[in-house]
XYZ file of C-alpha atoms in Angstrom:
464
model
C 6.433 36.706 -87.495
C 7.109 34.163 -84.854
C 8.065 30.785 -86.036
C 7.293 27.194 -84.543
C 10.248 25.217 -84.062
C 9.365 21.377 -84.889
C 10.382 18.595 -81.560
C 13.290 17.344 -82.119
C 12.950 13.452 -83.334
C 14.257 11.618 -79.710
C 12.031 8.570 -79.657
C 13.158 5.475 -81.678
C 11.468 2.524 -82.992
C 11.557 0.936 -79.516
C 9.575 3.203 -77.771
C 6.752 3.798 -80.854
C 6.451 -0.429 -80.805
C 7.079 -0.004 -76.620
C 3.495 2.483 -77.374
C 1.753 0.321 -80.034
C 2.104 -2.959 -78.078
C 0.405 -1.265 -75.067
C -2.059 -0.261 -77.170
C -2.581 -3.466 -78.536
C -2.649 -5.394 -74.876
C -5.090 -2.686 -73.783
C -7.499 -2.952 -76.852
C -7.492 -6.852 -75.995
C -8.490 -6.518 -72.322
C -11.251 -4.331 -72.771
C -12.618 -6.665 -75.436
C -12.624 -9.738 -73.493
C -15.876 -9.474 -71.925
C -18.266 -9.019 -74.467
C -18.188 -12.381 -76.414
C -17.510 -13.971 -73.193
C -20.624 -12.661 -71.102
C -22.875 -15.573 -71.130
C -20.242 -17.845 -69.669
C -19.396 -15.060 -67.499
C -22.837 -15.005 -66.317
C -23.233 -18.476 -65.922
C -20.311 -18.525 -63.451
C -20.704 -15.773 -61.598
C -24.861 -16.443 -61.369
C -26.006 -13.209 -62.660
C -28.660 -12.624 -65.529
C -28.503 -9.966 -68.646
C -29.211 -7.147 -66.440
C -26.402 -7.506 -64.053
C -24.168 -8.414 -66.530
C -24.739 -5.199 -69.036
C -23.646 -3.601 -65.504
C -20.029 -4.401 -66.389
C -20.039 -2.577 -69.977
C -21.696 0.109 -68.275
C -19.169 0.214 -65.617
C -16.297 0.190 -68.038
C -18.315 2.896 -70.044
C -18.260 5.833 -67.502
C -15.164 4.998 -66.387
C -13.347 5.682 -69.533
C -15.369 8.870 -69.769
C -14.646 10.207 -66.972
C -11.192 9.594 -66.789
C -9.982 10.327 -70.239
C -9.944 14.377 -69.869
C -8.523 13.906 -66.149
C -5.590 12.070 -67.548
C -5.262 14.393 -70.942
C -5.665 17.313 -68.661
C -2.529 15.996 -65.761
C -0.876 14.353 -68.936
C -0.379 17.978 -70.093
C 0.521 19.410 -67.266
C 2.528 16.352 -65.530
C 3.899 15.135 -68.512
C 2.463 11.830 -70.422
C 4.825 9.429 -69.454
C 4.368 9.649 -65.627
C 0.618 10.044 -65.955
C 1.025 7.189 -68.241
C 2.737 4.422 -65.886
C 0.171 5.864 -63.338
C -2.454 4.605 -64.951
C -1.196 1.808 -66.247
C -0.737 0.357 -63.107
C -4.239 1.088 -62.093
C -5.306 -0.488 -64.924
C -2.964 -3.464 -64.102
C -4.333 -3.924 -60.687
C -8.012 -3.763 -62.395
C -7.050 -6.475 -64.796
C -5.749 -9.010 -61.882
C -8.603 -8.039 -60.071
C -11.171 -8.850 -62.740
C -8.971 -12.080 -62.941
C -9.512 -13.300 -60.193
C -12.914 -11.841 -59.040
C -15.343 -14.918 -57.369
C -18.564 -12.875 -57.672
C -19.861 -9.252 -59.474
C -19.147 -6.585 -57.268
C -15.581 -7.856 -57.505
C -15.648 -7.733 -60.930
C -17.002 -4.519 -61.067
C -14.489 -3.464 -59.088
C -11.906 -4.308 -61.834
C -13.552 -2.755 -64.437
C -13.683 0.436 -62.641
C -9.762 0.366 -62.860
C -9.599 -1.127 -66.095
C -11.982 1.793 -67.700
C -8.888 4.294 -66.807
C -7.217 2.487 -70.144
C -9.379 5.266 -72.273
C -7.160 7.462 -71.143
C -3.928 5.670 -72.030
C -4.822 7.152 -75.875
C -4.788 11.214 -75.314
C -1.253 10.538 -72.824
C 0.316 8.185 -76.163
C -0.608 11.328 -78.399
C 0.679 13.748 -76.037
C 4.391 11.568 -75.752
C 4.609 11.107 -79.673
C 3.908 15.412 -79.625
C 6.447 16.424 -78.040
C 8.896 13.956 -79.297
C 8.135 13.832 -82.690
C 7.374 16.520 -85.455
C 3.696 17.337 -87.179
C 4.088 14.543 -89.943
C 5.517 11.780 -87.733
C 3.209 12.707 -85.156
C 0.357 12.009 -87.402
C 1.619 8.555 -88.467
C 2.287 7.496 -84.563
C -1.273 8.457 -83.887
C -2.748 6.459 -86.456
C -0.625 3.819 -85.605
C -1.669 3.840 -81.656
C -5.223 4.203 -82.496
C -5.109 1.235 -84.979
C -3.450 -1.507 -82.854
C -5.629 -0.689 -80.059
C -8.843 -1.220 -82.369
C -6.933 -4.308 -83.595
C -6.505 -5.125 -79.568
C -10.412 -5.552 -79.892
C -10.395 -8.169 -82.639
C -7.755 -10.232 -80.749
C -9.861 -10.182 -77.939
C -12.864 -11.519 -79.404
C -11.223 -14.408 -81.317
C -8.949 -15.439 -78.001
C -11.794 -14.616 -75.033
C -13.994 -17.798 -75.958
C -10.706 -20.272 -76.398
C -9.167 -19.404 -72.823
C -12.166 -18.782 -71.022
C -13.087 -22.250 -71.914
C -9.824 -24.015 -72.318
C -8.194 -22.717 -69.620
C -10.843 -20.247 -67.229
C -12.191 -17.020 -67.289
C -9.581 -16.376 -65.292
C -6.600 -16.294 -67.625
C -8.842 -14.467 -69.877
C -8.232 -11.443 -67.931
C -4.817 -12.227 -66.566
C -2.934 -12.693 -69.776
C -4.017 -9.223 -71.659
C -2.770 -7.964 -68.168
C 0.101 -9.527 -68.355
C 0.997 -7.975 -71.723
C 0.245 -4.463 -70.158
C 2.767 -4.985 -67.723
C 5.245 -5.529 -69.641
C 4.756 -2.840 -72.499
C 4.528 -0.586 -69.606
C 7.619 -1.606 -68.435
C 9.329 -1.275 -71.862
C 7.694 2.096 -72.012
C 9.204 3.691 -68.821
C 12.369 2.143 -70.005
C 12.821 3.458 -73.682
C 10.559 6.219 -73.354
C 12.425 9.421 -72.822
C 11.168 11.698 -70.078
C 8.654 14.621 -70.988
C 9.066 17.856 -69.177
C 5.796 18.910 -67.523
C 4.073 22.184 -68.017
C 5.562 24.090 -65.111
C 2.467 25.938 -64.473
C 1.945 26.283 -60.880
C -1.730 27.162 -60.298
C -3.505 24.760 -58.633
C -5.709 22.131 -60.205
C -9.173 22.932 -61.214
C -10.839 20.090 -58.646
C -14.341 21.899 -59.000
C -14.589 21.440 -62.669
C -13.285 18.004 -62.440
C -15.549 16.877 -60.360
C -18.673 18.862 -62.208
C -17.305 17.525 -65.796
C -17.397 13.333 -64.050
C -20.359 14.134 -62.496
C -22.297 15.455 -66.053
C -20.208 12.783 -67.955
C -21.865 10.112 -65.753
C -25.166 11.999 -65.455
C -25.230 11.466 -69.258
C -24.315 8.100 -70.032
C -26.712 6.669 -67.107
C -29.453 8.860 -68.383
C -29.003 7.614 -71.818
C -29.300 4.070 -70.620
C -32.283 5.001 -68.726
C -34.234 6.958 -71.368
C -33.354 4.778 -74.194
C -33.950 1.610 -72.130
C -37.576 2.401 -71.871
C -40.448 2.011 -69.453
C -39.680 5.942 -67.755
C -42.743 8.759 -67.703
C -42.651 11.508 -69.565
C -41.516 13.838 -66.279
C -38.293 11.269 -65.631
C -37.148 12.209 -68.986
C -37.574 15.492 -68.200
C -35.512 15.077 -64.701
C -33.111 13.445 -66.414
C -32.422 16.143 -69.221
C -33.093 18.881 -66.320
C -30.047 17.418 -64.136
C -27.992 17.157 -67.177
C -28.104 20.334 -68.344
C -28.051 21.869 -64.474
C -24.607 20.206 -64.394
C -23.490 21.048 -67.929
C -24.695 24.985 -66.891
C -22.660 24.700 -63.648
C -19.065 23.070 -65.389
C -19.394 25.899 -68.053
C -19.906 28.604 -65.089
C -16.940 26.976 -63.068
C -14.428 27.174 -65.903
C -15.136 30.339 -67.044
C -13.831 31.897 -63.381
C -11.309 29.179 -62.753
C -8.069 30.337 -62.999
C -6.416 27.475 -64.621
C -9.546 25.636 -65.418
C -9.753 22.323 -66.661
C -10.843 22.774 -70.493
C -9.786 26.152 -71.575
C -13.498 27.334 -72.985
C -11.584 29.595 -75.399
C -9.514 26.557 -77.234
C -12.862 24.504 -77.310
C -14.812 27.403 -78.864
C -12.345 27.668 -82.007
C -13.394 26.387 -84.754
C -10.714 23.787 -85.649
C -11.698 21.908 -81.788
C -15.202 22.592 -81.670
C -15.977 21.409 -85.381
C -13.661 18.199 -84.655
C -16.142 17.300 -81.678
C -19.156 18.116 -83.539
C -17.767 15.686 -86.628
C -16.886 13.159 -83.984
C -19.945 13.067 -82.471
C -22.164 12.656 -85.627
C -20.385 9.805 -87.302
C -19.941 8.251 -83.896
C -23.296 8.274 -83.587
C -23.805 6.403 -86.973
C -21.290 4.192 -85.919
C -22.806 3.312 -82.871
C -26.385 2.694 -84.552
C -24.385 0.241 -87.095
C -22.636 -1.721 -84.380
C -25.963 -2.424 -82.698
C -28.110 -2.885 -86.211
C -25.785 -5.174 -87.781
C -25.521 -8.051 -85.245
C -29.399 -7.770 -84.244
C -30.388 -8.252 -88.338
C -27.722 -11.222 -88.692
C -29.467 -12.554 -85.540
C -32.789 -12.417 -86.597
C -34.420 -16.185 -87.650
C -33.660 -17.409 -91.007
C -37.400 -17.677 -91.455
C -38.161 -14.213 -91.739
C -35.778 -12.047 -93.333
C -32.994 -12.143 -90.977
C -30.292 -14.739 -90.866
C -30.341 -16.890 -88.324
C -27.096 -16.572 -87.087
C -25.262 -17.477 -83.782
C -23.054 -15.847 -81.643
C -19.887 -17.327 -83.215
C -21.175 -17.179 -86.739
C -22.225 -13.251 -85.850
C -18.609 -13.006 -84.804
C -16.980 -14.233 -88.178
C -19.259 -11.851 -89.716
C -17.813 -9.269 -88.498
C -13.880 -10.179 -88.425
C -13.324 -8.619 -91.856
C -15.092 -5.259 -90.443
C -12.724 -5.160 -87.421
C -9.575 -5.780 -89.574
C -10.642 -2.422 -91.562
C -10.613 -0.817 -88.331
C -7.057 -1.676 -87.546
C -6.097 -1.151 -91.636
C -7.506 2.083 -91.610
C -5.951 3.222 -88.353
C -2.517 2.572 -89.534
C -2.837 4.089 -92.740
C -5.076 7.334 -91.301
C -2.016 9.365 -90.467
C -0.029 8.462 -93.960
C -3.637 9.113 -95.491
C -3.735 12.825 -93.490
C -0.147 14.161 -94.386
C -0.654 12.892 -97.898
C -4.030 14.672 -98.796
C -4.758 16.637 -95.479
C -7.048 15.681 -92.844
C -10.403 17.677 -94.243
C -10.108 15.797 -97.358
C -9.990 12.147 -96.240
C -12.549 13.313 -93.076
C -14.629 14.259 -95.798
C -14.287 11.237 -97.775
C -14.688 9.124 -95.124
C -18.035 10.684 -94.118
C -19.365 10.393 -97.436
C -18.604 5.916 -97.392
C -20.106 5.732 -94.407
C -23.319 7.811 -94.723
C -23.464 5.881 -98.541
C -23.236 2.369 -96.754
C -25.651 2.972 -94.401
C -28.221 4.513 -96.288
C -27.705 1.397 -98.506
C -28.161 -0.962 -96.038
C -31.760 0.558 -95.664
C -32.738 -1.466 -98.809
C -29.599 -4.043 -99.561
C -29.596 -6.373 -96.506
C -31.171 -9.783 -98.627
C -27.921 -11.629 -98.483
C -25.217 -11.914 -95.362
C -22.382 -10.500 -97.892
C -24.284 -7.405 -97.781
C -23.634 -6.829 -94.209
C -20.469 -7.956 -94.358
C -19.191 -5.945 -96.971
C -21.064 -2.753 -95.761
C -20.213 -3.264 -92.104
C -16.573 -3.262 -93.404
C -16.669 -0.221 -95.480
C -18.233 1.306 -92.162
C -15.534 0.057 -90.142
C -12.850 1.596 -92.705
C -14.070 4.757 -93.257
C -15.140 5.518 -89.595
C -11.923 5.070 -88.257
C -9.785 6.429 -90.909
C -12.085 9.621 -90.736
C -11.878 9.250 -86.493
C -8.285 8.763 -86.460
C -7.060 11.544 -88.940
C -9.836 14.112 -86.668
C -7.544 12.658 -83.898
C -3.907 13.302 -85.794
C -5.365 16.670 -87.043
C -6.730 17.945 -83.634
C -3.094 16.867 -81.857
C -0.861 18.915 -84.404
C -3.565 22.004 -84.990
C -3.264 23.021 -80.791
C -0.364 24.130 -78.662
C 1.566 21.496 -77.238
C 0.405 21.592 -73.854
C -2.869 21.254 -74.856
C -2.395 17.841 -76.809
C -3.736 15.637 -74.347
C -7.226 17.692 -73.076
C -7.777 18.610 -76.614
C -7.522 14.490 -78.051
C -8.980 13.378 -74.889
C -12.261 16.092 -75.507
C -12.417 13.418 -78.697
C -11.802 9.948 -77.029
C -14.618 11.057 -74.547
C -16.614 12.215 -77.537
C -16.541 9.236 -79.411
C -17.075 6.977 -77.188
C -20.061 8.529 -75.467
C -21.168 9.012 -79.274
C -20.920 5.413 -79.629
C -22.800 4.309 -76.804
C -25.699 6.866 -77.560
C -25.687 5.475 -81.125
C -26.287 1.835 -80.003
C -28.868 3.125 -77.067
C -30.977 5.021 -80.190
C -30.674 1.724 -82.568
C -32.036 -0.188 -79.781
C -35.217 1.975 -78.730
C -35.719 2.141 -82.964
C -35.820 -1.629 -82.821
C -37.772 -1.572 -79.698
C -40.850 0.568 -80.521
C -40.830 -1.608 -83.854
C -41.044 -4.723 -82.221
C -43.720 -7.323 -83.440
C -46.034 -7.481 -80.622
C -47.166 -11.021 -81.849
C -43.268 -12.605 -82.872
C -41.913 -9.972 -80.129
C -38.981 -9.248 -82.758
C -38.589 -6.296 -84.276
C -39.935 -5.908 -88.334
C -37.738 -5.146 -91.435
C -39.025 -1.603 -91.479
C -37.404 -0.798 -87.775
C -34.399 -1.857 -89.333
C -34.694 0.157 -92.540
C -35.423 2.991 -90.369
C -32.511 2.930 -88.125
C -29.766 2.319 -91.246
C -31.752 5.382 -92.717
C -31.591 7.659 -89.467
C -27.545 6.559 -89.210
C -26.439 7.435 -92.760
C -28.372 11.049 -92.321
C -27.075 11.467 -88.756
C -23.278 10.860 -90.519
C -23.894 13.102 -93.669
C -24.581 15.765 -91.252
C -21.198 15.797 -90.443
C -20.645 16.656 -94.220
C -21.790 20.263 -93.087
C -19.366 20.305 -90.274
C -16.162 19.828 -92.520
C -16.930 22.559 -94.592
C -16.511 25.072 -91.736
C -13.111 23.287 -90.108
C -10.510 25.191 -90.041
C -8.518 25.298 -93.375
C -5.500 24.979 -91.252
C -5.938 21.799 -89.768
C -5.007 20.313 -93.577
C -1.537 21.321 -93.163
């Protein structure tokens, strides 16, 4: 019986911190924007529309670029894929800095969306450097600071972007990047690349970014209202045309760039399924949450502002960044199907809660935070589980398959939340009634206990 020799342990405490600041700077950048929007708007003279272009933009980006950089991360090793990026990123972020008008802008956030795939290229450095256990713990650890990258930039966007200009607000995340990049190349040891010497699968690249992007602008559109019945149907048509044609392309390529055979076993596909589904609770909770807060005191919402909405939802983001430390301890402690399992079960709980026990702001609080918690501890051990349970070469395309999952889940979560509050919109108040909201908490916490069904079939394996 063959046996698996663990990596030897040749990365210190320098380059894991090196790894987790990065994380942290690029969690902080990519958070800027969205508290900051309406000044950004002001300044730059664009409306709503114009200015959702920008989390769009950042959106497909990441998508798209996340399995390209797992897949060359794998084959080209992490680090050097990793400074790559990072300096496309950094360029993005001075950019953005400095942009005087939208397409500028846009511009930058075109480069800064390659930062999605900074997470697949950490997990693929801590894989080979690091054995099963540790590896677990690093990944947890990555994931957390860069969710906690996302609560620093909401509480610091406002302050510079006012204090100082919207300038800086880019410029000093970007700034950080630099230099844990730096420290990075520096303490980081080198990663020997794959040595396989077929030639990239372009073809399938380019088929997998175009039905990435197919699908998150078609979500937009659909969800977004106002298209016939036959536009959907285009939509869905080109879609799955392009899905049909990436499947087709892989299947003859050579080296293609997903091996079909590693996502069709059980412990990937049943990861992606499970990431999906509570993603797309997630996603619906995000969106509900802020819209009920913001909903007039006179009625049954709250009344709350933009900075009040943001307290709110402080303690839910520290969660995030709690659980993602303690996901991977969590994982090699009790295995990753149990605390998948009993993270799925809090989150489908709160929700379905929420359908009935939103009368006070503590509720939402409290629940959004258990949501917050369990999501990512559940997210983050899928993530530690999925890097350890394939062959090392196939760390970064595997994770990545899940960074692209999620956050496409996410996005598709919030788009559904949005036409539920939409089509149960007061036509008189033009706000949407208590029941849309009821219905949308309802429709999250079953969408995330279907994921209850998933676990049962992963792969026993993946709890060693």
């Amino acid at each position: 019986m063959a046996v698996t020799l663990e990596p030897q342990v040749r990365i210190g405490k320098l380059a894991i911190g090196a790894l987790g600041a990065l994380a942290l700077a690029l969690g902080t950048l990519q958070a800027v924007v969205e508290p900051s929007l309406p000044l950004l708007q002001d300044d730059l003279g664009i409306g709503p529309a114009e200015g959702s272009l920008i989390f769009i933009t950042l959106l497909i980006t990441g998508a798209v670029v996340a399995p390209i950089a797992g897949k060359l991360g794998d084959r080209y090793g992490g680090k050097r894929v990793l400074v790559v990026l990072m300096t496309a990123v950094s360029v993005g972020g001075l950019i953005s800095g400095m942009a005087p008008n939208l397409p500028v802008l846009l511009l930058g956030q075109v480069l800064q969306g390659a930062m999605v795939g900074a997470l697949p290229l950490s997990f693929i450095l801590v894989r080979k450097h690091l054995p099963p256990g540790r590896t677990q713990v690093a990944v947890g650890l990555v994931s957390g600071l860069f969710t906690g990258g996302g609560l620093v930039g909401m509480l610091i966007a406002g302050p510079i972007a006012q204090g100082l200009s919207r300038h800086w607000m880019f410029a000093i995340p970007t700034i950080a990047i630099i230099a844990a990049t730096l420290i990075v190349a520096r303490a980081m040891p080198d990663d020997p690349p794959a040595g396989d010497a077929s030639k990239i699968d372009w073809p399938g690249v380019v088929l997998l970014s175009a039905t990435l992007i197919a699908l998150v602008l078609g979500v937009s559109a659909v969800t977004g209202g106002g298209l016939p019945p036959l536009a959907i149907g285009a939509v869905t048509a080109v879609v799955a045309a392009l899905a049909t044609a990436w499947v087709a392309v892989e299947r003859r390529a050579p080296s293609p760039m997903v091996d079909l055979r590693m996502l069709a076993s059980p412990a990937i596909w049943s990861a992606c399924v499970v990431t999906l589904l509570m993603s797309l609770g997630f996603g619906m909770a995000v969106y509900l949450v802020p819209q009920l807060l913001s909903v007039s005191a006179d009625g049954y919402g709250f009344g709350a502002d933009s900075t009040q909405i943001g307290l709110f939802l402080v303690p839910a983001t520290i969660a995030g960044v709690v659980a993602g430390t303690i996901a991977g301890l969590a994982a090699r402690r009790f295995g990753p199907r149990a605390v998948i399992t009993a993270g799925t079960v809090v989150t489908a709980t709160a929700l379905i809660a929420l359908a009935s026990l939103h009368d006070a702001a503590w509720q939402l609080v409290v629940a959004r935070a258990l949501i917050g918690f369990a999501v990512s501890v559940s997210l983050v051990a899928l993530l530690a589980a999925t890097a350890t349970a394939v062959s090392t070469k196939d760390t970064g395309i595997a994770t990545s398959l899940l960074v692209v999952t999620r956050v496409v889940g996410v996005a598709l979560g919030a788009q559904i939340a949005g036409a539920i509050l939409g089509a149960g919109t007061d036509p008189v108040t033009d706000l949407p009634t208590e029941p849309a909201f009821t219905t949308g908490f309802v429709i999250a916490g079953l969408t995330t206990a279907l994921a209850l069904l998933i676990v049962r079939v992963m792969k026993k394996g993946t709890q060693s």
